[in-house]
Tab-separated table of C-alpha atoms and ligand atoms in Angstrom:
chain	number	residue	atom	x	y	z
N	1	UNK	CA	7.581	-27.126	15.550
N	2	UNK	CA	4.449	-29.142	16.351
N	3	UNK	CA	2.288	-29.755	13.311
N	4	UNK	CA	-0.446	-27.890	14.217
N	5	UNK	CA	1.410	-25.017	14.390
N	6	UNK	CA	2.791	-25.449	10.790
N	7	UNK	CA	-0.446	-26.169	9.753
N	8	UNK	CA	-1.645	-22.772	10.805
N	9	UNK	CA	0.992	-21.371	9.423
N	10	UNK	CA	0.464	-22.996	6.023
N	11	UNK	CA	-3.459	-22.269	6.265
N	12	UNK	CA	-2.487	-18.099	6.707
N	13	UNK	CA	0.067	-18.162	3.784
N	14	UNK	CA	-2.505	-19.633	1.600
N	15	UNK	CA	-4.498	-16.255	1.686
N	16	UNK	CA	-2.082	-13.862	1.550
N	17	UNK	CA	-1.291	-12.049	-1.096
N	18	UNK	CA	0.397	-8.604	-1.061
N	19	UNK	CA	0.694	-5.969	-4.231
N	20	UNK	CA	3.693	-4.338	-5.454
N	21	UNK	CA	4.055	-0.621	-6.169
N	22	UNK	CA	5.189	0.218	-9.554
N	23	UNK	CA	7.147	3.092	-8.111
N	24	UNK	CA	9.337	1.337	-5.850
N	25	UNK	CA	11.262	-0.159	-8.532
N	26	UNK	CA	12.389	3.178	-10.169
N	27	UNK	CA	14.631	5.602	-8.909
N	28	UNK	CA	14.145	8.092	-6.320
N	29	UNK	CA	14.897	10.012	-3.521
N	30	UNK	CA	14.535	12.677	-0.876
N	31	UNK	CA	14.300	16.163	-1.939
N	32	UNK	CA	17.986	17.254	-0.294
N	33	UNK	CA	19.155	14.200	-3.152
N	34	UNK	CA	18.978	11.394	-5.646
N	35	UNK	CA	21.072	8.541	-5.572
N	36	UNK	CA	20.722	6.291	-8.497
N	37	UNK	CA	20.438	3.179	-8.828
N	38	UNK	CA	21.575	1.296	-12.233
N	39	UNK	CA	19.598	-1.296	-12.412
N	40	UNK	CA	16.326	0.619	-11.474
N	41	UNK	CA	13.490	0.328	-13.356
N	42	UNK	CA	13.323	3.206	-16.408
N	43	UNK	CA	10.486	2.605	-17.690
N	44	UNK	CA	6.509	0.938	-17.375
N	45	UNK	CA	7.694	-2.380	-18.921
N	46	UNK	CA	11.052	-2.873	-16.676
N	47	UNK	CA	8.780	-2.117	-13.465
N	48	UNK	CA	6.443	-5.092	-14.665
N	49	UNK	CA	9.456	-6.904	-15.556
N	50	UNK	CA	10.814	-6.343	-11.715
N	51	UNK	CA	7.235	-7.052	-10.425
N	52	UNK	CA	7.128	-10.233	-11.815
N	53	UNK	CA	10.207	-11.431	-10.924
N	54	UNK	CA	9.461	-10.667	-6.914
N	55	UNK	CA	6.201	-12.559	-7.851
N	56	UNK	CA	8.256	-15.587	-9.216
N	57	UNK	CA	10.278	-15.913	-6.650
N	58	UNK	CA	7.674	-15.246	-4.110
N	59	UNK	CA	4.763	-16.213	-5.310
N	60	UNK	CA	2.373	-14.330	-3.326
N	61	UNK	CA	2.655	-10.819	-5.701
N	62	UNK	CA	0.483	-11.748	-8.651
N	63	UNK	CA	-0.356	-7.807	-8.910
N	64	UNK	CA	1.323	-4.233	-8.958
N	65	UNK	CA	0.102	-0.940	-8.404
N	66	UNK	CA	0.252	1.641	-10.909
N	67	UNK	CA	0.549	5.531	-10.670
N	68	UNK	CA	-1.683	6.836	-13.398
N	69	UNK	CA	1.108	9.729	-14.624
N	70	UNK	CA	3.969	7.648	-14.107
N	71	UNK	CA	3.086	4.080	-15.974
N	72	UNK	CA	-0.054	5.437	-18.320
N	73	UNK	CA	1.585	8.148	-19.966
N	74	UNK	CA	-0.775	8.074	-23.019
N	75	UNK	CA	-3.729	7.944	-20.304
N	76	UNK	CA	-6.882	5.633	-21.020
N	77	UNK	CA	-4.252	4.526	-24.162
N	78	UNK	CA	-1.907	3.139	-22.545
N	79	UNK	CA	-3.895	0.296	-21.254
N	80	UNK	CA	-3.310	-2.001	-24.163
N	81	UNK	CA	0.597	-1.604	-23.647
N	82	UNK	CA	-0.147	-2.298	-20.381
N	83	UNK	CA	-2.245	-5.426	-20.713
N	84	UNK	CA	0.737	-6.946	-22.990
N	85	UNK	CA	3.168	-5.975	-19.647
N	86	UNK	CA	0.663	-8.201	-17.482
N	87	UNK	CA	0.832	-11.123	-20.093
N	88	UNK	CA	4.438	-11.234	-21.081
N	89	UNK	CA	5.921	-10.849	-17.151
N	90	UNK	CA	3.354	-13.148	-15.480
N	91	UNK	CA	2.077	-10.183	-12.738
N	92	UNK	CA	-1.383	-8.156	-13.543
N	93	UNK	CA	-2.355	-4.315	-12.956
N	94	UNK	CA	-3.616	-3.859	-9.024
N	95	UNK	CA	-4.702	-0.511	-8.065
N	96	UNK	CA	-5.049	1.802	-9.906
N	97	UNK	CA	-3.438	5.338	-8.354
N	98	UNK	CA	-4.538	8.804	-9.791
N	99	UNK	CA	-2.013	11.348	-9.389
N	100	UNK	CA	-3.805	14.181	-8.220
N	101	UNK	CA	-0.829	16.165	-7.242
N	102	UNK	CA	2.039	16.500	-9.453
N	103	UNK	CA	0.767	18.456	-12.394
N	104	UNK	CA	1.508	22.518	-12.010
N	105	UNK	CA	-2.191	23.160	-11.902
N	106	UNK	CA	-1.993	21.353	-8.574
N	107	UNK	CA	-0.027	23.609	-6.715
N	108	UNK	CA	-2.929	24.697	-4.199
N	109	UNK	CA	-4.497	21.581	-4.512
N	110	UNK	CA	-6.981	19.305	-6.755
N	111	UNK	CA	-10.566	18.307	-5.518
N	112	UNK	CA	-10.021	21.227	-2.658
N	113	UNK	CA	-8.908	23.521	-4.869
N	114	UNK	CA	-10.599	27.097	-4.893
N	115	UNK	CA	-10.370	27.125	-9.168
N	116	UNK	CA	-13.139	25.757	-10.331
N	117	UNK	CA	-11.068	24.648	-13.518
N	118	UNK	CA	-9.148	22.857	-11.972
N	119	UNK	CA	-11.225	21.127	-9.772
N	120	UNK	CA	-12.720	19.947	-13.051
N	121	UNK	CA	-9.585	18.743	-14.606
N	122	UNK	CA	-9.160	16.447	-11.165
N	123	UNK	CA	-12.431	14.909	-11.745
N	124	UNK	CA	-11.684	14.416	-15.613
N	125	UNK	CA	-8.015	12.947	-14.442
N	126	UNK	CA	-10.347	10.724	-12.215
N	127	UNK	CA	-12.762	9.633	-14.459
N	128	UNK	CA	-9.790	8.701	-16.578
N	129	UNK	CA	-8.284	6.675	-13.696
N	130	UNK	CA	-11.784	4.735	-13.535
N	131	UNK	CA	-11.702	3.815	-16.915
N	132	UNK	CA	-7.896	2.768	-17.394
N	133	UNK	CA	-8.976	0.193	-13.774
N	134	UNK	CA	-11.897	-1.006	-15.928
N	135	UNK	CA	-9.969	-1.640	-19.308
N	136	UNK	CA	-7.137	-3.295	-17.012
N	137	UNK	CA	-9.413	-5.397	-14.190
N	138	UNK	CA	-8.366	-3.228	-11.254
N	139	UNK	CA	-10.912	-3.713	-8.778
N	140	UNK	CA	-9.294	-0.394	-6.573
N	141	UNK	CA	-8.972	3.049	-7.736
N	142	UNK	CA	-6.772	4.644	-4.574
N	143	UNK	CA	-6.630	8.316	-4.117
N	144	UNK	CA	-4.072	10.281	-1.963
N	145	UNK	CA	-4.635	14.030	-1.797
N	146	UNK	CA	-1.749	15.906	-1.068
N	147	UNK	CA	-3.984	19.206	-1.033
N	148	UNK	CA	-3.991	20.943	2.051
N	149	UNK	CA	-2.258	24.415	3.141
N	150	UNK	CA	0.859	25.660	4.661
N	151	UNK	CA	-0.317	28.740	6.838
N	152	UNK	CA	-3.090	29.502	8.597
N	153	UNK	CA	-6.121	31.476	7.360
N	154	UNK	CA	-4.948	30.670	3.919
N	155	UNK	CA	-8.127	27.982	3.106
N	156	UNK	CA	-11.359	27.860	3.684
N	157	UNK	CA	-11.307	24.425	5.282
N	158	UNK	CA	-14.703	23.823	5.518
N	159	UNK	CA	-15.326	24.607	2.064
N	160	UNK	CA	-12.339	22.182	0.432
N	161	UNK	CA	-14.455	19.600	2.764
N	162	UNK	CA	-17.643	20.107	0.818
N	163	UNK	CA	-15.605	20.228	-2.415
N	164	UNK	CA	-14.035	16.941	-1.687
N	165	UNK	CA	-17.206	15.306	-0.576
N	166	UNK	CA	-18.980	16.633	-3.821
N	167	UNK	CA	-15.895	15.245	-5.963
N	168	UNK	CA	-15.529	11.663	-4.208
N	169	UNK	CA	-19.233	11.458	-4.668
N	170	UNK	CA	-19.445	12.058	-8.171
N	171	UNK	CA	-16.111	10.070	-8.926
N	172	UNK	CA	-17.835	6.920	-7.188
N	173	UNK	CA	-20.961	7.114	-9.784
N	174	UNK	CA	-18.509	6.361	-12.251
N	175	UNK	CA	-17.552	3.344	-10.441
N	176	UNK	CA	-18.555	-0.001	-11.688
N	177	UNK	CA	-20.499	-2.310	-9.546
N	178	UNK	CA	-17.209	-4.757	-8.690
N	179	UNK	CA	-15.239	-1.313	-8.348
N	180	UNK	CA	-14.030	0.056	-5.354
N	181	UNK	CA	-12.364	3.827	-4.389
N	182	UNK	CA	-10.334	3.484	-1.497
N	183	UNK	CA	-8.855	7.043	0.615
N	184	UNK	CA	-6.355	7.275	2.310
N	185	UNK	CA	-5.185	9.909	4.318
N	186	UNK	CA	-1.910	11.343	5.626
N	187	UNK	CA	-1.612	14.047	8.789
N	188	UNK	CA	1.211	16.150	6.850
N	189	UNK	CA	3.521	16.410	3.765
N	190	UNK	CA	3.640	18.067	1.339
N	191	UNK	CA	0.997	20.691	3.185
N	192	UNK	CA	2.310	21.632	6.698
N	193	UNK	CA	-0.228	23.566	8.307
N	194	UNK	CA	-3.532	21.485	7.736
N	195	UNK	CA	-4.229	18.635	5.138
N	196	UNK	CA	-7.780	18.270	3.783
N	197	UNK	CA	-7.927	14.433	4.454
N	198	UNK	CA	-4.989	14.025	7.586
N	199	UNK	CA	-6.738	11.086	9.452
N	200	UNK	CA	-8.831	7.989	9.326
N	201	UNK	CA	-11.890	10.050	10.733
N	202	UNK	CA	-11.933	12.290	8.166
N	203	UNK	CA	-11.211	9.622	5.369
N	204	UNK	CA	-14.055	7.860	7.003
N	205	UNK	CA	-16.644	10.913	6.828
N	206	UNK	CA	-15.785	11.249	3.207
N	207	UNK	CA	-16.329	7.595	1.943
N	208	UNK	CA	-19.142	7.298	3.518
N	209	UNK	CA	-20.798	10.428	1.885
N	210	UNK	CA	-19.247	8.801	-1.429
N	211	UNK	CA	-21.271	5.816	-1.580
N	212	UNK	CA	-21.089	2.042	-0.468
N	213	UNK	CA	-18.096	0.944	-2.385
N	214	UNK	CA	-15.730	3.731	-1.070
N	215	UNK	CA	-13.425	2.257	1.831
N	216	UNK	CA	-10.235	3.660	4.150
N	217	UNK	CA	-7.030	3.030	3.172
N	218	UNK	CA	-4.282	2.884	6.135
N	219	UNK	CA	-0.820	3.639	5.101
N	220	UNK	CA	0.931	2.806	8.347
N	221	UNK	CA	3.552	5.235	7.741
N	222	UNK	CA	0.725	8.290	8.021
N	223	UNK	CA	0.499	8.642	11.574
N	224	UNK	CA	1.836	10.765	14.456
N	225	UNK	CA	4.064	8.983	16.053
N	226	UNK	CA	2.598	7.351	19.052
N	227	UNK	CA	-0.527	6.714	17.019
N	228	UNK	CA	-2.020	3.367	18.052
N	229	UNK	CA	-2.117	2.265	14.174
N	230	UNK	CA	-4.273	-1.514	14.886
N	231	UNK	CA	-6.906	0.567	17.240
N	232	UNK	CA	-8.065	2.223	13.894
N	233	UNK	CA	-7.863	-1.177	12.434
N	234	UNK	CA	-10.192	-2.816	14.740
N	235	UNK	CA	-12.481	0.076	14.540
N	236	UNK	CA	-12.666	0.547	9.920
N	237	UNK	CA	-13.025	-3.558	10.683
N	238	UNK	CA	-15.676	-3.351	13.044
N	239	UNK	CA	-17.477	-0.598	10.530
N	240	UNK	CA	-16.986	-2.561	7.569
N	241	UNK	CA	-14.914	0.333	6.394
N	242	UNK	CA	-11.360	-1.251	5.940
N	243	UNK	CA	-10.131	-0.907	2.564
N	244	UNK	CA	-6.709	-1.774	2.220
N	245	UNK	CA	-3.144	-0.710	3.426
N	246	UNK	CA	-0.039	0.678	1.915
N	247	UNK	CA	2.538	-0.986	4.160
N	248	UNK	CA	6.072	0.672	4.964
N	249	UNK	CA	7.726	1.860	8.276
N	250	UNK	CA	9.296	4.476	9.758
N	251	UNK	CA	10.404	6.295	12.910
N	252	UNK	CA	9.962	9.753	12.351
N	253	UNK	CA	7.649	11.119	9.093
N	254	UNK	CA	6.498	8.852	6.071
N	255	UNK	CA	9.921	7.408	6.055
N	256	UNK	CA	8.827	4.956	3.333
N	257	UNK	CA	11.123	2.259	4.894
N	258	UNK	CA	10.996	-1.341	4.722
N	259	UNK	CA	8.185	-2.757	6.361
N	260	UNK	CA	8.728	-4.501	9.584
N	261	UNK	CA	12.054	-2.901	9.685
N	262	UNK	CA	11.843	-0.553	12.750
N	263	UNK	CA	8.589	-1.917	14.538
N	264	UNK	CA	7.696	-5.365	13.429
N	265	UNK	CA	5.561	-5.571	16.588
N	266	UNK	CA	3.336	-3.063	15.506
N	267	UNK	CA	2.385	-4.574	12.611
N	268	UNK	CA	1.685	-7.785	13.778
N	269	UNK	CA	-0.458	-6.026	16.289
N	270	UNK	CA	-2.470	-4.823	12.955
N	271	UNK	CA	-2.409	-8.704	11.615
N	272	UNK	CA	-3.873	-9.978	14.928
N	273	UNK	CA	-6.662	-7.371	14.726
N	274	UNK	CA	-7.933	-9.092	11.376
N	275	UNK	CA	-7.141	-12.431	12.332
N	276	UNK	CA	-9.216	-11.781	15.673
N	277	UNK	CA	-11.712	-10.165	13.587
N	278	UNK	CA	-12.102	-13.042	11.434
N	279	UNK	CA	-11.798	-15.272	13.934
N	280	UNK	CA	-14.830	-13.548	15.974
N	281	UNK	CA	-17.200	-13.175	13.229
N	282	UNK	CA	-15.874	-15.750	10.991
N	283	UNK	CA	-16.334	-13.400	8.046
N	284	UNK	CA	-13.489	-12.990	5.792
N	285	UNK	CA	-12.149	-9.472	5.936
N	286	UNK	CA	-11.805	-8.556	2.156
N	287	UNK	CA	-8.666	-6.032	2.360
N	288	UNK	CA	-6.274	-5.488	-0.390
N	289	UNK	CA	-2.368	-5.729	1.567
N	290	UNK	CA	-0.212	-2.965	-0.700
N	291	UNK	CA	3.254	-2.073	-0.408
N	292	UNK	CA	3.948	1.771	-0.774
N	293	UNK	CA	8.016	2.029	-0.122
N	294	UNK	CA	10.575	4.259	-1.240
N	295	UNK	CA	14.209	2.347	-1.033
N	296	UNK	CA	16.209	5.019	-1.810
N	297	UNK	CA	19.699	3.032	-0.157
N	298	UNK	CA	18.673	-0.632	-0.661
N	299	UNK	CA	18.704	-2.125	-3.977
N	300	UNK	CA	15.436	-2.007	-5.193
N	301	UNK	CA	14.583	-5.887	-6.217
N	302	UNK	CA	16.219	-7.072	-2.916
N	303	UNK	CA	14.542	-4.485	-0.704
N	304	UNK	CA	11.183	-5.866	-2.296
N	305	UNK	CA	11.656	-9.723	-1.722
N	306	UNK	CA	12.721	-8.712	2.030
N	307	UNK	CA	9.606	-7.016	2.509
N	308	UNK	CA	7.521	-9.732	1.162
N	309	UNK	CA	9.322	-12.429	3.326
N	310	UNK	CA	8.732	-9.902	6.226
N	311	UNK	CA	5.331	-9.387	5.183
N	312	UNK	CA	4.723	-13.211	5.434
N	313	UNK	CA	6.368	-13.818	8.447
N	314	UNK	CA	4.230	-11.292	10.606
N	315	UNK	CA	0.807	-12.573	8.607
N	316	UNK	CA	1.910	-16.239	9.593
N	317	UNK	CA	3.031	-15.597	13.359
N	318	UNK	CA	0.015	-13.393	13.706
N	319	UNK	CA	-1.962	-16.431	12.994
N	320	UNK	CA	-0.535	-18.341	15.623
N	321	UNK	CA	-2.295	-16.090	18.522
N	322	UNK	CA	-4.768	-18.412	20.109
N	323	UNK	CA	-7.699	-16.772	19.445
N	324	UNK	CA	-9.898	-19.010	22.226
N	325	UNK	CA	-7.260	-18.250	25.018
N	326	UNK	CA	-7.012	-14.830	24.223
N	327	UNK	CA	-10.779	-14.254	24.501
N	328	UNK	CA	-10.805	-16.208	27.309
N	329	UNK	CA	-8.172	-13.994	29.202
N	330	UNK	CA	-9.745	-11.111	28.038
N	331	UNK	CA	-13.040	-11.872	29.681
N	332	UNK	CA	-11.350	-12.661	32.768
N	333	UNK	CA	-9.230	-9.525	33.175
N	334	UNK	CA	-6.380	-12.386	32.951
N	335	UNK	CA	-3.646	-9.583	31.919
N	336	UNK	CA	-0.764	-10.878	31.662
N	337	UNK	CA	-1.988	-14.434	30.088
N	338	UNK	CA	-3.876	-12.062	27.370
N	339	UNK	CA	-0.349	-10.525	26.765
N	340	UNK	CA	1.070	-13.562	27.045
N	341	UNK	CA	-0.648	-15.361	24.205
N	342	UNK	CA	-0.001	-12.590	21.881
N	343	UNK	CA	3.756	-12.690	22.700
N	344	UNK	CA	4.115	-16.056	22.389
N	345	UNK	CA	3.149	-16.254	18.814
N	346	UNK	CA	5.228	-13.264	18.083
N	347	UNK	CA	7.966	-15.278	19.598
N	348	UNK	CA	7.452	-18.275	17.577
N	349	UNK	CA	10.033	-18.917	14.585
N	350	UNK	CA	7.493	-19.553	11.395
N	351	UNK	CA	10.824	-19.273	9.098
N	352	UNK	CA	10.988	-23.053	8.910
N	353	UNK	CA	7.216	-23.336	8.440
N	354	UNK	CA	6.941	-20.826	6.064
N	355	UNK	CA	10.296	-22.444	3.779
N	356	UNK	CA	8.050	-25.584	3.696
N	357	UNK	CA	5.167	-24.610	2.381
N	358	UNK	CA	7.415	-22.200	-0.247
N	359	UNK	CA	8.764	-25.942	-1.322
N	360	UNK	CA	5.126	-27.098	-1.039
N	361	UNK	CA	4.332	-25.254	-3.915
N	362	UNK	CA	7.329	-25.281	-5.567
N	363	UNK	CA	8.668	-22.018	-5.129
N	364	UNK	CA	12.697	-21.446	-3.801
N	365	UNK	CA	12.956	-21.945	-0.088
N	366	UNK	CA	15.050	-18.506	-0.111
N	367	UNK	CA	13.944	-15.774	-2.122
N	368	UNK	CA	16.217	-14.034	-1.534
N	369	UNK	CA	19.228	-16.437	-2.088
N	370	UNK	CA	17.298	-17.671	-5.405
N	371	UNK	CA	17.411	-13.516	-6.813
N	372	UNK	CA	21.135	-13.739	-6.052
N	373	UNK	CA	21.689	-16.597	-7.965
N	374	UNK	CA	19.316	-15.934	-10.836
N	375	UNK	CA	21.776	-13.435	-12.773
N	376	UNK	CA	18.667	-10.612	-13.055
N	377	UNK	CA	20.220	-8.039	-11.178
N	378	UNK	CA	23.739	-8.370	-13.139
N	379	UNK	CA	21.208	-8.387	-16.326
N	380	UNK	CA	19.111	-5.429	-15.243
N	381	UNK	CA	22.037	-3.528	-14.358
N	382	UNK	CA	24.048	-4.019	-17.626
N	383	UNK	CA	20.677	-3.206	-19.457
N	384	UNK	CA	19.839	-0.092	-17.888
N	385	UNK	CA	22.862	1.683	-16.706
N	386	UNK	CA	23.461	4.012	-19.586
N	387	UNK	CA	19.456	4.721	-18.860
N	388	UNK	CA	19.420	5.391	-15.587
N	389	UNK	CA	22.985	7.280	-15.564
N	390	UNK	CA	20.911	10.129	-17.123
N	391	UNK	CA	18.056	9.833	-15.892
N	392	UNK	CA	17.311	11.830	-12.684
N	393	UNK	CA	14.107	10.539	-12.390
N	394	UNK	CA	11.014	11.402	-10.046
N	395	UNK	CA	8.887	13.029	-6.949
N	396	UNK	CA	9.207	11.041	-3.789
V	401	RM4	C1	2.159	9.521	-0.625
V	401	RM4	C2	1.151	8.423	-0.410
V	401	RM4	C3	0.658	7.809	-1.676
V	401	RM4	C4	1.750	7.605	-2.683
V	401	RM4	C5	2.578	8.855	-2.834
V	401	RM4	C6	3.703	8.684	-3.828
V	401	RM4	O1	2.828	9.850	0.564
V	401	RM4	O2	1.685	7.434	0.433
V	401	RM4	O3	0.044	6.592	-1.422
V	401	RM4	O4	1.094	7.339	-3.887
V	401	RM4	O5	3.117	9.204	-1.586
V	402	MN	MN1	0.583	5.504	0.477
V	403	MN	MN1	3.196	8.044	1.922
């Protein structure tokens, strides 16, 4: 591998960093089953414990998501609990995820939802959100709305449009000035007939008529199918409007699989777009790189550090595109050299590159061989079987 290349290599990995969800290290499922897992994380503390182990091993996790209902149980209280978490297993709080959708109340929706009440109890479950990011750091406050309908003529859809602008908007005067609310959107599930924020257009109208620090998030796994995900890259990029990503994959639905797993093409095609980006305007593109996976088969921990190591390896070889050449072709109408250069540096094996710079900084060339030899799962598992054997634990 010529030095340069390495050096590239080495030059990407230095800036990437990529946040764990809290949620994928507990137990869950699809709704036709559960199959548990023993060692899964049980509670708040043994998903911070889990996080920070990925992030020693990795190095590139220092933070993890939380989901507001499922780590803060005591709400704005339990962000004291929560800051000892962050100090005693080396990883801190990321985003911060309201859950606007699991609660009874809920069941025809939050911000778009025609009860008044209840519309207010989202927007006090919001405010709360704010405030537990504050106490705890988080830059991000990320919202998913599951609210939507499952039959037509059932909701006023351009109504729940005004509600949700009117709620986003007040929610982001809560926001501190280093705060940021990120939306994401999702075409379908749980609501199958329409869904009040189902693409990046309509995530896009709606953070904009929230205020200046509201931005897009892109969960690649909440597209139709032949969506071209890194067109709707380039364009949030090119309007400043790119928040962040929850990375999984899938082939059919929001399969929640392991990212790079069925289409690693595709999302190096979305790396290239910010590299070229960057490359064009030489601006850093500030986007936060999140993990939203469900492994439901693969053992949690090792389903994790495969994801990271994929996550790496697509960042890194997406860095290798030569940016000059490829502008170059593009000018010209040169097809198949513009296709050319970005297959090349998909082709190119960064694996050694990307072991030396793990030694670099003194981190275990193998991740995953290091987990296997460190005895946690054999701990984790002895700790929390007799948990987790009753425990039938959680949505998803
Ligand atoms: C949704 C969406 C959200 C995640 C929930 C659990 O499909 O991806 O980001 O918080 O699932
Ligand atoms: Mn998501
Ligand atoms: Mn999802």
């Amino acid at each position: 591998m010529g030095s340069s290349t390495s050096d590239k290599v080495f030059a990407a990995l230095e800036t990437f960093r990529i946040e764990l969800p809290s949620w994928g290290f507990a137990n869950t499922g699809t709704r036709f089953g559960k199959f548990i897992q023993l060692a899964a994380a049980t509670t708040t503390e043994e998903k911070f414990s889990d996080a920070g182990q990925v992030h020693l091993l990795t190095g590139v996790c220092p933070t993890v998501a939380l989901h507001v209902l499922w780590d803060c149980p005591a709400g704005v209280q339990s962000t004291d609990e929560i800051r000892r978490f962050a100090s005693r297993y080396a990883v801190a709080p990321g985003s911060i995820n309201p859950n606007l959708f699991q609660d009874q109340e809920y069941k025809y929706g939050s911000f778009g939802n025609p009860d008044e009440a209840i519309r207010q109890r989202a927007m006090q479950h919001t405010k709360d959100s704010i405030e537990i990011a504050r106490r705890l750091n988080s830059r991000d406050i990320s919202f998913w709305f599951a609210d939507g309908s499952n039959y037509p003529g059932t909701a006023n859809i351009r109504q729940r449009k005004e509600w949700f602008t009117d709620g986003l908007k007040t929610a982001h005067q809560q926001l501190s000035p280093d705060q940021r609310m990120l939306v994401e959107y999702k075409p379908f599930e749980p609501a199958f007939y329409h869904t009040d924020v189902a693409d990046w257009g309509m995530a896009l109208l709606l953070s904009r008529a929230a205020g200046r620090q509201a931005k897009v998030l892109v969960d690649t796994g909440h597209h139709y199918a032949a969506q071209n995900i890194e067109q709707i890259v380039a364009w949030l990029l090119s309007e400043n409007m790119l928040g962040g990503f929850h990375f999984n994959d899938r082939r059919y639905a929001d399969d929640d699989l392991t990212m790079g797993s069925i289409d690693p093409y595709q999302v190096f095609r979305i790396f290239h777009e910010i590299h070229f980006f960057e490359w064009e305007t030489g601006q850093r593109a500030d986007i936060a790189y999140m993990v939203d996976q469900s492994h439901n088969l693969k053992g949690k921990m090792e389903a994790m550090i495969q994801t990271v190591t994929m996550a790496q390896q697509l960042f890194a070889k997406a860095a290798l595109v030569d940016a000059k050449k490829l502008a170059t072709a593009q000018k010209n109408c040169n097809l198949v050299d513009a296709e050319s250069v970005l297959q090349d540096a998909f082709a190119t094996d960064v694996r050694p590159a990307i072991q030396e710079w793990r030694e670099s900084k003194g981190l275990p060339k193998d991740p995953m061989e290091a987990f296997r030899q460190s005895g946690y799962l054999e701990r984790i598992t002895k700790e929390r079987a007799v948990k987790n054997s009753h425990n039938v634990s959680s949505y998803a």
